[in-house]
CSV table of C-alpha atoms and ligand atoms in Angstrom, one decimal:
chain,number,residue,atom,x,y,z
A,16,UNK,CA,125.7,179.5,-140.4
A,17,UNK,CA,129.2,180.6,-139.4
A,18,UNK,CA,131.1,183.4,-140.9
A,19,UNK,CA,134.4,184.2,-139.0
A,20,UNK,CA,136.2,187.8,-139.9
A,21,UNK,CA,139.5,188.3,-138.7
A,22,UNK,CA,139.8,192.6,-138.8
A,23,UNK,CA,143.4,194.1,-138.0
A,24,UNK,CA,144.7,191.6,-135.5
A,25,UNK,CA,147.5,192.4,-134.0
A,26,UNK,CA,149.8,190.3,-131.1
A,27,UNK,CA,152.5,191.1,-128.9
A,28,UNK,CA,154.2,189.0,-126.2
A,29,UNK,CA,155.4,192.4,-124.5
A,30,UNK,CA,157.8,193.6,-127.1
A,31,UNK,CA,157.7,190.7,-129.8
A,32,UNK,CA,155.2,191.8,-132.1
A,33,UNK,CA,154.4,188.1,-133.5
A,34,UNK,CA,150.8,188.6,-135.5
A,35,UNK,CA,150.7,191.9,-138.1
A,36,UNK,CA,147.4,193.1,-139.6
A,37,UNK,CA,145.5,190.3,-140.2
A,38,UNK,CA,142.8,190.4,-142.0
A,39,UNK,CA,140.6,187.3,-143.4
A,40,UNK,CA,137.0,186.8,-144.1
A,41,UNK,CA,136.3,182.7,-144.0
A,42,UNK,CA,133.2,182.2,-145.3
A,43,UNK,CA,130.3,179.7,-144.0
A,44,UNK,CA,131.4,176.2,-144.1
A,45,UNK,CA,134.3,177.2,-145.8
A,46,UNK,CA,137.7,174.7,-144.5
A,47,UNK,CA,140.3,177.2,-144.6
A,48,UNK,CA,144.0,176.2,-143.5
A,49,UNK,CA,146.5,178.1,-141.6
A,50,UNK,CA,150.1,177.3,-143.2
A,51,UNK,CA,153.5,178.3,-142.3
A,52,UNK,CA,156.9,177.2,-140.9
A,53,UNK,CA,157.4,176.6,-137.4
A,54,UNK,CA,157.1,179.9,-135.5
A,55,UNK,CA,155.2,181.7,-138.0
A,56,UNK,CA,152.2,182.5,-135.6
A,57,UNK,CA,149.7,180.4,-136.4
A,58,UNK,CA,148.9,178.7,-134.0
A,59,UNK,CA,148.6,182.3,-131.9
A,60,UNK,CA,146.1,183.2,-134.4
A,61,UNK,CA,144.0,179.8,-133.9
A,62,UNK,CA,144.1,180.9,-130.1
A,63,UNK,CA,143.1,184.0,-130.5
A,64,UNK,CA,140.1,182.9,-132.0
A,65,UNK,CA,139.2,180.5,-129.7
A,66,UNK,CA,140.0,183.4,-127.1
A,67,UNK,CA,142.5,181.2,-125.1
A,68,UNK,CA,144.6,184.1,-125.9
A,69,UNK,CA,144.4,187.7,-126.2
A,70,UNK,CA,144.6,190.1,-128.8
A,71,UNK,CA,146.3,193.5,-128.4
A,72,UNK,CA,144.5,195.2,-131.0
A,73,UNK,CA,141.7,194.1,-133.8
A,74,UNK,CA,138.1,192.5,-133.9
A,75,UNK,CA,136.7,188.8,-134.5
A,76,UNK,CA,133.8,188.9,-135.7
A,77,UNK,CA,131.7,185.1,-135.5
A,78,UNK,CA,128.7,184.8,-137.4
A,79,UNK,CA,128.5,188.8,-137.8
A,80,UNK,CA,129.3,188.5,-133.6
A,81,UNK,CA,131.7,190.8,-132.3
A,82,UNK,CA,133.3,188.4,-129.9
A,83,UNK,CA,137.0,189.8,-129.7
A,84,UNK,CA,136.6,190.4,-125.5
A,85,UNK,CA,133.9,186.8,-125.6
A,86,UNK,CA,134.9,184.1,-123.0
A,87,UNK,CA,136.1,181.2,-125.0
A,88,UNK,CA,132.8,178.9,-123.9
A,89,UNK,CA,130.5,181.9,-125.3
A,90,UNK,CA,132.4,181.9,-128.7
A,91,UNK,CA,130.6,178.7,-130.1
A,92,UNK,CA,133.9,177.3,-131.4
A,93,UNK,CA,135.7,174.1,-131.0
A,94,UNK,CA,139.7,173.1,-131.0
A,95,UNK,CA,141.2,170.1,-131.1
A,96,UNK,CA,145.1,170.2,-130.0
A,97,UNK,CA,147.8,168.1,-131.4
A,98,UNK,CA,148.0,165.6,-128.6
A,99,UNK,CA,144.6,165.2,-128.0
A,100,UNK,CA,144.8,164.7,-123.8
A,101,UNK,CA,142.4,162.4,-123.4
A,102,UNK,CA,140.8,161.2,-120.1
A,103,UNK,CA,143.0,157.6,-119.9
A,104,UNK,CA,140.6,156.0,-117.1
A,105,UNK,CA,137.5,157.0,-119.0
A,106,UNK,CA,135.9,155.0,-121.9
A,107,UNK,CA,136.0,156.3,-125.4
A,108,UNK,CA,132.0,157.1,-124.5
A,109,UNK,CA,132.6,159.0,-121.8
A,110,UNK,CA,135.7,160.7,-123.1
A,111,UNK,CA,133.5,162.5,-126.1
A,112,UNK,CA,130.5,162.6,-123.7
A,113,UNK,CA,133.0,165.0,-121.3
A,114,UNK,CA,131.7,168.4,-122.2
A,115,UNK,CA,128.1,167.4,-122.6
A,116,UNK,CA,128.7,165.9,-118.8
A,117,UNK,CA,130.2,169.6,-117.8
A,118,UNK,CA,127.1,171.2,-119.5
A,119,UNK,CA,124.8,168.9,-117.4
A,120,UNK,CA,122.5,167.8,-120.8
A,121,UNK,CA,120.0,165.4,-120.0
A,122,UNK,CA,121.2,161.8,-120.4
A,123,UNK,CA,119.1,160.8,-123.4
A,124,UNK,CA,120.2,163.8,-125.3
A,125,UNK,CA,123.6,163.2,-124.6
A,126,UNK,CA,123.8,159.8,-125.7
A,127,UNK,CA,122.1,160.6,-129.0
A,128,UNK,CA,125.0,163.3,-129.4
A,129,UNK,CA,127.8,160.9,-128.6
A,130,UNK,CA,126.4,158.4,-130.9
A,131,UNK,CA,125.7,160.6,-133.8
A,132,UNK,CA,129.3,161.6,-133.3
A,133,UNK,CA,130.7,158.3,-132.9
A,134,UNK,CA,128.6,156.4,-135.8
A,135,UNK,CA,130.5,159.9,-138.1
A,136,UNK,CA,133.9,159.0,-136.7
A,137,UNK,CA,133.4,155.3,-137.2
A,138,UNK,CA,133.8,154.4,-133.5
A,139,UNK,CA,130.6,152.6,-132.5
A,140,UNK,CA,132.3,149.3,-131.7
A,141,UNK,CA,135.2,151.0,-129.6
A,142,UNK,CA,132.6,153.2,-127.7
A,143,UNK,CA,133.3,150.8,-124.4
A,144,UNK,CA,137.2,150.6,-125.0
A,145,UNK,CA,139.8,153.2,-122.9
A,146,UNK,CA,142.1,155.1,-124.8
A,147,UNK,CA,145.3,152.9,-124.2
A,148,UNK,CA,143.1,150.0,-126.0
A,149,UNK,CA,143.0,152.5,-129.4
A,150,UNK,CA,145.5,152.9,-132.0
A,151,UNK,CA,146.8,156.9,-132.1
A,152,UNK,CA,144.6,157.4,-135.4
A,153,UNK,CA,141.8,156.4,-133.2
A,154,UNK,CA,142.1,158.7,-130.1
A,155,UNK,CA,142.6,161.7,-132.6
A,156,UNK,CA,139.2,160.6,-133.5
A,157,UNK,CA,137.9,160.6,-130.4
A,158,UNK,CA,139.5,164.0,-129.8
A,159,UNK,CA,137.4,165.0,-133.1
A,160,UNK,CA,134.4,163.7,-131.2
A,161,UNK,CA,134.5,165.6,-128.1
A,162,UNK,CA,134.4,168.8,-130.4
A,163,UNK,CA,131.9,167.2,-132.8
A,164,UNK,CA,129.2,167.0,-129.6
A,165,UNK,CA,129.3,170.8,-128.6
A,166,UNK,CA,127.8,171.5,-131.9
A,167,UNK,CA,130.4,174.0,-132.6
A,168,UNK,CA,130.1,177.1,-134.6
A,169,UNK,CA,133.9,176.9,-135.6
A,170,UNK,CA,135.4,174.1,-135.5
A,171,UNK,CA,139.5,174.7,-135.0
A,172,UNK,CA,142.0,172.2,-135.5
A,173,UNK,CA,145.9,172.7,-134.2
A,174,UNK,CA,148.1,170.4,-135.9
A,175,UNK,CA,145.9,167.5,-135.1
A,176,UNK,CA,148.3,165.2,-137.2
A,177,UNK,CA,151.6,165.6,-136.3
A,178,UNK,CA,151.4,163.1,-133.5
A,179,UNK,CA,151.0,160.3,-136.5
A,180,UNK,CA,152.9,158.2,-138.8
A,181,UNK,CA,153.0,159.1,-142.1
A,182,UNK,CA,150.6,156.4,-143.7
A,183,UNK,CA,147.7,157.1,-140.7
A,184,UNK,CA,148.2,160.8,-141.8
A,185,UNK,CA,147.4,160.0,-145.1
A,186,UNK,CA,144.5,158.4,-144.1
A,187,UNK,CA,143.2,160.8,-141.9
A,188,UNK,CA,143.7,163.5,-144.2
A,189,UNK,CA,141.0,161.6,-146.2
A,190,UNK,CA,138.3,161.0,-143.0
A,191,UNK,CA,138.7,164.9,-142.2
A,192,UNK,CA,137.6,166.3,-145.8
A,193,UNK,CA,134.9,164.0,-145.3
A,194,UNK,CA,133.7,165.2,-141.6
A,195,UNK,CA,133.9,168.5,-143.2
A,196,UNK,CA,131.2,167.8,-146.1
A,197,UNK,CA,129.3,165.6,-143.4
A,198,UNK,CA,129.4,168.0,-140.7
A,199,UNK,CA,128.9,171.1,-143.3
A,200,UNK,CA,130.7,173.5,-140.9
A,201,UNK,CA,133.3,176.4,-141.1
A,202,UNK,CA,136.6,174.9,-140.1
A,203,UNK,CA,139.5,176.7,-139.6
A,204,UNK,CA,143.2,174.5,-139.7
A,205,UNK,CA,146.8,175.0,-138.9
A,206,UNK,CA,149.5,172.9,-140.1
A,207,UNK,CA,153.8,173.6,-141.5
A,208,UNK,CA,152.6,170.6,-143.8
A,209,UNK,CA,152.2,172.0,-147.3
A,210,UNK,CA,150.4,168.7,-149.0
A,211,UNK,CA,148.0,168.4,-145.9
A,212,UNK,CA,147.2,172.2,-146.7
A,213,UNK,CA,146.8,171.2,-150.4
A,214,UNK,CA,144.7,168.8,-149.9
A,215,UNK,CA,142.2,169.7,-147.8
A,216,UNK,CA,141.2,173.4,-148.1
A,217,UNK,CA,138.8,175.3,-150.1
A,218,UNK,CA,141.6,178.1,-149.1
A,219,UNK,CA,144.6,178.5,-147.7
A,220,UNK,CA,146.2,181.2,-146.0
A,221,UNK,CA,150.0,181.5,-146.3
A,222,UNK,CA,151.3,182.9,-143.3
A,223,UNK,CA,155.2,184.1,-143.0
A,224,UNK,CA,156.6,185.8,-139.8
A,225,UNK,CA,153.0,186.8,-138.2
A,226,UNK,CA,152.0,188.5,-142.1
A,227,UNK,CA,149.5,187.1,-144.4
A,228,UNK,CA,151.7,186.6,-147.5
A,229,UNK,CA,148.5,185.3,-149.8
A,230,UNK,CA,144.9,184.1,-149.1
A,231,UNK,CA,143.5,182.0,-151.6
A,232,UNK,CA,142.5,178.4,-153.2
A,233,UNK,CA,145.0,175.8,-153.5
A,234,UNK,CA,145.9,175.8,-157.1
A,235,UNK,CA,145.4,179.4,-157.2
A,236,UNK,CA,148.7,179.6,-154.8
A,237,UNK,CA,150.3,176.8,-157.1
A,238,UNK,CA,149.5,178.6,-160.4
A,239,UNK,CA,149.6,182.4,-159.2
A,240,UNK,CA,152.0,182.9,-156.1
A,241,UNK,CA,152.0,186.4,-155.1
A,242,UNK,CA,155.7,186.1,-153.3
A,243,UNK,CA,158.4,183.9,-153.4
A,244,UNK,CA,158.0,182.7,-150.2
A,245,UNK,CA,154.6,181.2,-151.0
A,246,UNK,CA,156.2,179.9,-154.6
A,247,UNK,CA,158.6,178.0,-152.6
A,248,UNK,CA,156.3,176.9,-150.2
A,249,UNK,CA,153.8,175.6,-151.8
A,250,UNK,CA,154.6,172.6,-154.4
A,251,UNK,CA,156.5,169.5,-154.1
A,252,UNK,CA,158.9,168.8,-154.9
A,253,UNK,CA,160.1,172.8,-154.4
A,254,UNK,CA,160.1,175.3,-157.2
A,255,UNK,CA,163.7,176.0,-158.3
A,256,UNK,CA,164.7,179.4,-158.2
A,257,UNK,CA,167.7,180.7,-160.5
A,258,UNK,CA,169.3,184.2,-160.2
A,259,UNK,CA,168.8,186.1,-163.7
A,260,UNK,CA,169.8,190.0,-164.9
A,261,UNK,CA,167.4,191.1,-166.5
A,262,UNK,CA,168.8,192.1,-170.0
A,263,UNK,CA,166.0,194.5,-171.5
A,264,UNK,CA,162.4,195.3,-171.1
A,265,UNK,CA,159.7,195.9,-173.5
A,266,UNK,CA,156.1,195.4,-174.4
A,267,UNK,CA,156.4,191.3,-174.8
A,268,UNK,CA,158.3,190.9,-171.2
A,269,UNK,CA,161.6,191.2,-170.2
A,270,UNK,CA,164.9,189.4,-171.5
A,271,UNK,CA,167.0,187.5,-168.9
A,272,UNK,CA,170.0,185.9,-168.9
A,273,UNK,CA,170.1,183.6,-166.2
A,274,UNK,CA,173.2,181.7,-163.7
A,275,UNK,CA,174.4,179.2,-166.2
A,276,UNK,CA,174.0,181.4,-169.3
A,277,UNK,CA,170.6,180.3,-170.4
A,278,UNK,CA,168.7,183.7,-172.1
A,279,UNK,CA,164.5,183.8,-172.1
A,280,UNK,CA,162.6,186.1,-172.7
A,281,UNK,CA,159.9,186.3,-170.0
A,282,UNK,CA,156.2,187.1,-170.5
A,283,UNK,CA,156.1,189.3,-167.3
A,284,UNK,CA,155.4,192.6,-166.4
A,285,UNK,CA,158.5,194.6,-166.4
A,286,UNK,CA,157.1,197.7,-165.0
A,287,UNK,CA,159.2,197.5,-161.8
A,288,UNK,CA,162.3,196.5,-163.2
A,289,UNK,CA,165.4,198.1,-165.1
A,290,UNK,CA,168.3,196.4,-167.3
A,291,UNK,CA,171.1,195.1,-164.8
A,292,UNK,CA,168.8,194.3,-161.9
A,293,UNK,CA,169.0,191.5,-160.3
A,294,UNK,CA,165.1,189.0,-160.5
A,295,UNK,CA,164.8,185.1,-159.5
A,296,UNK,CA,163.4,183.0,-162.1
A,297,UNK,CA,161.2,180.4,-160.5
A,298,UNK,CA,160.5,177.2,-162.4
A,299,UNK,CA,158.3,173.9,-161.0
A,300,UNK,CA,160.7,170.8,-161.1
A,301,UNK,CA,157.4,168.9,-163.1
A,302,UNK,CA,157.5,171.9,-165.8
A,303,UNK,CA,160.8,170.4,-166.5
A,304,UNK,CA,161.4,168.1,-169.6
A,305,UNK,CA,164.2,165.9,-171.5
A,306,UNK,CA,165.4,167.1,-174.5
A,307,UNK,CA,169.0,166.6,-176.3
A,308,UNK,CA,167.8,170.1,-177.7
A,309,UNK,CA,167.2,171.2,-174.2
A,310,UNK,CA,167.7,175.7,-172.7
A,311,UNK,CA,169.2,174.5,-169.9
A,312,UNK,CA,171.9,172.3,-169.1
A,313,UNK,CA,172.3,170.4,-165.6
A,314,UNK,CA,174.7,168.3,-164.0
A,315,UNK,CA,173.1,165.6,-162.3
A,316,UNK,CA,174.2,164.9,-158.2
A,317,UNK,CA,171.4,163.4,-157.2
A,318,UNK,CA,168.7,160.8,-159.1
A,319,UNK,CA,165.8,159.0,-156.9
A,320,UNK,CA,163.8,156.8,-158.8
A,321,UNK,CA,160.6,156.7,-157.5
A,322,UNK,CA,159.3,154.5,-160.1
A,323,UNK,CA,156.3,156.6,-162.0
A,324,UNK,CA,159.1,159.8,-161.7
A,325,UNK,CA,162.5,160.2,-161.4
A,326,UNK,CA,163.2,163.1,-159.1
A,327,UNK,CA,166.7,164.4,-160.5
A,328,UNK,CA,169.0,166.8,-158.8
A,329,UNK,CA,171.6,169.0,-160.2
A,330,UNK,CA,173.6,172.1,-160.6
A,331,UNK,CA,172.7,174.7,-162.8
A,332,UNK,CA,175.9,177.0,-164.0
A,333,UNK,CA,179.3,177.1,-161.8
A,334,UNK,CA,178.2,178.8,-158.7
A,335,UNK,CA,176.0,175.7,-157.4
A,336,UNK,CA,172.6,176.9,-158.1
A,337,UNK,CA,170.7,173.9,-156.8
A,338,UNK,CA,168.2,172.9,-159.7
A,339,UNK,CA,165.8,169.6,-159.6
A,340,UNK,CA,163.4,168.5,-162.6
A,341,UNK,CA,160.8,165.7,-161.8
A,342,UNK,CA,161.1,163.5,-165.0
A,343,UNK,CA,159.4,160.6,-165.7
A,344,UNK,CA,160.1,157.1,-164.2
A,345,UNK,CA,161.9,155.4,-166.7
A,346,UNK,CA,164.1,158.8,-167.7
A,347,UNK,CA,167.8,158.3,-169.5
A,348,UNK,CA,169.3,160.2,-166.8
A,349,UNK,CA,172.8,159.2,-164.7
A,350,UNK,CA,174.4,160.6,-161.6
A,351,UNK,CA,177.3,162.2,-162.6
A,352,UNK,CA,176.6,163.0,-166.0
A,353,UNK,CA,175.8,166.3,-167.7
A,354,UNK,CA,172.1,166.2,-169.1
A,355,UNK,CA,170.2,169.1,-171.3
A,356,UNK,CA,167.0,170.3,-169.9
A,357,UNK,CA,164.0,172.4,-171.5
A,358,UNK,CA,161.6,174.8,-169.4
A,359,UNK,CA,159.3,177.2,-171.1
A,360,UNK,CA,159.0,180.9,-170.6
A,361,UNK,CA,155.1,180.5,-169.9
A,362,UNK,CA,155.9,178.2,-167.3
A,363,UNK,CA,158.0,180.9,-165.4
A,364,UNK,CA,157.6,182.7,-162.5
A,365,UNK,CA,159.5,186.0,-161.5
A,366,UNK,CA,160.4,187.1,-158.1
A,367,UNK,CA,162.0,190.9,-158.1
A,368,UNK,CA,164.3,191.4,-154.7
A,369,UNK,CA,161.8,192.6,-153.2
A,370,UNK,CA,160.3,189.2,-153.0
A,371,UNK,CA,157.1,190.1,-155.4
A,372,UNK,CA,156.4,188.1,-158.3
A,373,UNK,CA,156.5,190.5,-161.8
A,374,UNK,CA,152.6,189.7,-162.6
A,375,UNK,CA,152.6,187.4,-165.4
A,376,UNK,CA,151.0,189.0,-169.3
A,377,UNK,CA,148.3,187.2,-170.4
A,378,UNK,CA,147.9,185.1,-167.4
A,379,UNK,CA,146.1,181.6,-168.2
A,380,UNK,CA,142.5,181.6,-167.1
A,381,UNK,CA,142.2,180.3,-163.9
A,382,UNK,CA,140.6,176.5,-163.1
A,383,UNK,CA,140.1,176.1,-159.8
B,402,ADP,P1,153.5,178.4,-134.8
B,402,ADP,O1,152.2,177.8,-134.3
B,402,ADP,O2,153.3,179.0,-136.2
B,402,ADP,O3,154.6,177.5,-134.8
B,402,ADP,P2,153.3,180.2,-132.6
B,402,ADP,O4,152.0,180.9,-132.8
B,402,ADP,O5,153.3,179.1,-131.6
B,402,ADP,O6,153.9,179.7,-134.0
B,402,ADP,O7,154.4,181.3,-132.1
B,402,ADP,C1,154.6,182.5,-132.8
B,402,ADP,C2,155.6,183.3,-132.1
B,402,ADP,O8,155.1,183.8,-130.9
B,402,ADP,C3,156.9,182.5,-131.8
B,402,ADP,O9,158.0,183.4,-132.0
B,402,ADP,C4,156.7,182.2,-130.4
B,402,ADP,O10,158.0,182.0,-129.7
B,402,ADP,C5,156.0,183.4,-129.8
B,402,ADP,N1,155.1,183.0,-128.7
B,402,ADP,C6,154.1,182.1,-128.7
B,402,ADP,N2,153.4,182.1,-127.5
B,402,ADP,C7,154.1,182.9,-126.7
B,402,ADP,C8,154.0,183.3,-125.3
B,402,ADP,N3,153.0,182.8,-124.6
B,402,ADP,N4,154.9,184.2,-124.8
B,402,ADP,C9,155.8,184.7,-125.6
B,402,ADP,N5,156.0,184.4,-126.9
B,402,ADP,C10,155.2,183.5,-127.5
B,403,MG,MG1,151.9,175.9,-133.5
C-alpha cells in the first residue's frame, strides 16, 4: 500500500522560483508519469520526493506519512537515474545485491531477493556477467533491479530511457508496463517523451514551466485538453492550430472564420468570448480527411509516405499557417499541388488567448 500526495510544493533555487503549487494525489499502485519539455521541473519534483532535494514550502505525504523533512533512506522510495552508474568491476549479482550488502541482510535472504528480482528482469543467465559484457537495455535492467530489491514503497524513475536507441526503447517501454502489473507498486515517471507517457500511464501529469497544466488519463488529455499547451503536447503527429475571429456567439457555439477563409461554426462554449476576438482552432492531423468537396484547402510542401499513412504538410491561407493531415497510405496527394481538405466542427478544439480551451457542448462521453 502506497499513496503519495503532493500538497502545495513549492521550489526556489534562491530567486528562481522553478516548481508552483503543486498539488497531486497518486493513488496505490497507480503508474503516473511526469511529462514536460526540457527544463519544465520535473525532474526537481521527482527529487523532491525522493528528498534528494529540498522543498521550500509544501507537504509529501507517503502512504498517509508526512515525510516532507524524512531522510531519503527513511522514505521507502526507490529512483533509478538515466545513466544508471553501475558498479563496472562488480557482477550484475552483486551490482543489484549493492544496497541489500549496505543494509547488511543475511546472505540467504539476499540472494532470494536478487533472484526474485533477476528471474522479473529476465537476467538469470547474466547474473555472473560485468556490466561492460551487457547490452545498454540490459544494465538499465539491472539498474531496475537494484531498486526492485529494497522493496520500495515508491518506485521513481528519471528518464531511465533516454540513454537508448529508439528500437530498445520501444521494447523497454513494453518490459516496464509489465514490471508495473508484476511488481503491483505505485510508480511515479518523468520523461519530455510524449508517446512513452502515452503509453505507459494510468495518468499523466502535464507539467509546463514548474505548473501542473492538467492531471489526468491518457486519452482523457488526447480527447479533453484543458490548454493548448497540453493539446500540442500530447498527440503525434501535433495538433494544428489555426488563428480564427470569432464571428458571432449563440446558444449552438460560436461562428469562426478562420486564416484561409474557411467559416465553422463551433460547438463550444462561448461564454468567454466576444465577436472580433481573436481564438485558435485546434484540429488532430488524423481528424483530417480527402475530399474534392473538402472546408479547407491546403497546399501541400511536404508528403512522407510512411506506407499505412501519408503524413502530408501544407499551408493553410497566405500567411503560412503550418497545417499537416495524416491521410491514409496510398492517398492521391502531390507535393506542390493544391489539395481540398475536410475537418469537422465536433472534432475541434478551441484555445481562447488566454491559452484555455472554450469547454466543448455536449462533450462525447468519455472511454477511457
Ligand atoms: P527537467 O527535469 O524538467 O528538465 P529540472 O527539474 O532539471 O527540469 O530543472 C527545472 C529548473 O530548475 C531549470 O530551470 C533548472 O535550470 C533549474 N535547476 C535545477 N536544479 C537546479 C539547481 N541545483 N540550482 C539552480 N537551478 C536549478
Ligand atoms: Mg530532468
Amino acid at each position: 500500500m502506497a499513496t503519495l500526495d503532493l500538497k502545495q510544493i513549492n521550489k526556489s533555487f534562491g530567486s528562481a522560483k522553478v516548481l508552483h503549487d503543486i498539488d497531486l494525489a497518486i493513488k496505490d499502485k497507480e503508474f503516473v508519469v511526469f511529462v514536460g519539455p526540457s527544463g519544465c521541473g520535473k525532474s526537481t519534483l521527482l527529487r523532491i520526493i525522493a528528498g534528494l532535494e529540498e522543498l521550500t514550502t509544501g507537504q509529501i505525504i507517503i502512504d498517509g506519512q508526512d515525510v516532507s523533512r524524512a531522510h531519503p533512506v527513511e522514505r521507502g522510495i526507490s529512483m533509478v537515474f538515466q545513466s544508471y552508474a553501475l558498479y563496472p568491476h562488480l557482477s550484475v549479482f552483486e551490482n543489484i545485491a549493492f544496497p541489500l550488502r549496505v543494509q547488511k541482510v543475511p546472505a540467504d535472504d539476499l540472494k532470494l531477493r536478487v533472484e526474485r528480482a533477476a528471474g522479473i528482469l529476465q537476467l538469470m543467465d547474466k547474473l555472473h556477467l560485468k556490466p561492460g559484457q551487457l547490452s545498454g537495455g540490459q544494465r538499465q535492467r539491472v539498474a531496475i533491479g537494484r531498486s526492485i530489491v529494497r522493496n520500495p514503497k515508491v518506485f521513481l524513475f528519471d528518464e531511465p530511457l533516454s540513454n537508448l536507441d529508439a528500437a530498445l526503447r520501444g521494447d523497454m517501454r513494453v518490459e516496464l508496463s509489465q514490471l508495473h502489473r508484476e511488481l503491483d507498486a505505485t510508480m511515479v515517471y518523468v520523461t519530455h517523451d510524449q508517446i512513452e507517457a502515452m503509453t505507459m500511464a494510468d495518468r499523466i501529469v502535464v507539467l509546463n514551466g514548474g505548473r501542473v497544466e492538467q492531471f489526468g488519463a491518457p486519452m482523457e488529455l488526447y480527447h479533453h485538453p484543458a490548454t493548448k499547451f497540453v493539446a500540442s503536447f500530447i498527440g503525434q503527429p501535433n495538433m494544428n492550430l489555426i488563428p480564427a475571429t470569432v464571428q458571432g456567439v449563440d446558444a449552438k457555439g460560436i461562428s469562426v472564420v478562420m486564416e484561409g477563409g474557411t467559416k465553422l461554426v463551433l460547438p463550444v462554449d462561448g461564454a468567454n468570448v466576444v465577436k472580433g476576438d481573436r481564438v485558435e482552432v485546434g484540429i488532430r492531423p488524423e481528424n483530417v480527411t480527402l475530399s474534392d468537396d473538402g472546408n479547407i484547402d491546403i497546399s501541400v510542401r511536404v508528403l512522407e509516405r510512411l506506407g499505412g499513412a501519408s503524413i502530408t504538410y501544407g499551408d493553410i491561407g497566405a500567411n503560412g499557417t503550418r497545417f499537416c493531415a495524416a491521410l491514409p497510405g496510398d492517398a492521391q496527394v502531390r507535393e506542390g499541388e493544391r489539395t481540398k481538405l475536410t475537418i469537422s466542427p465536433d472534432d475541434c478544439h478551441v484555445f481562447g488567448a488566454d491559452g484555455n480551451v472554450l469547454r466543448r457542448k455536449n462533450a462525447p462521453a468519455l472511454v477511457v
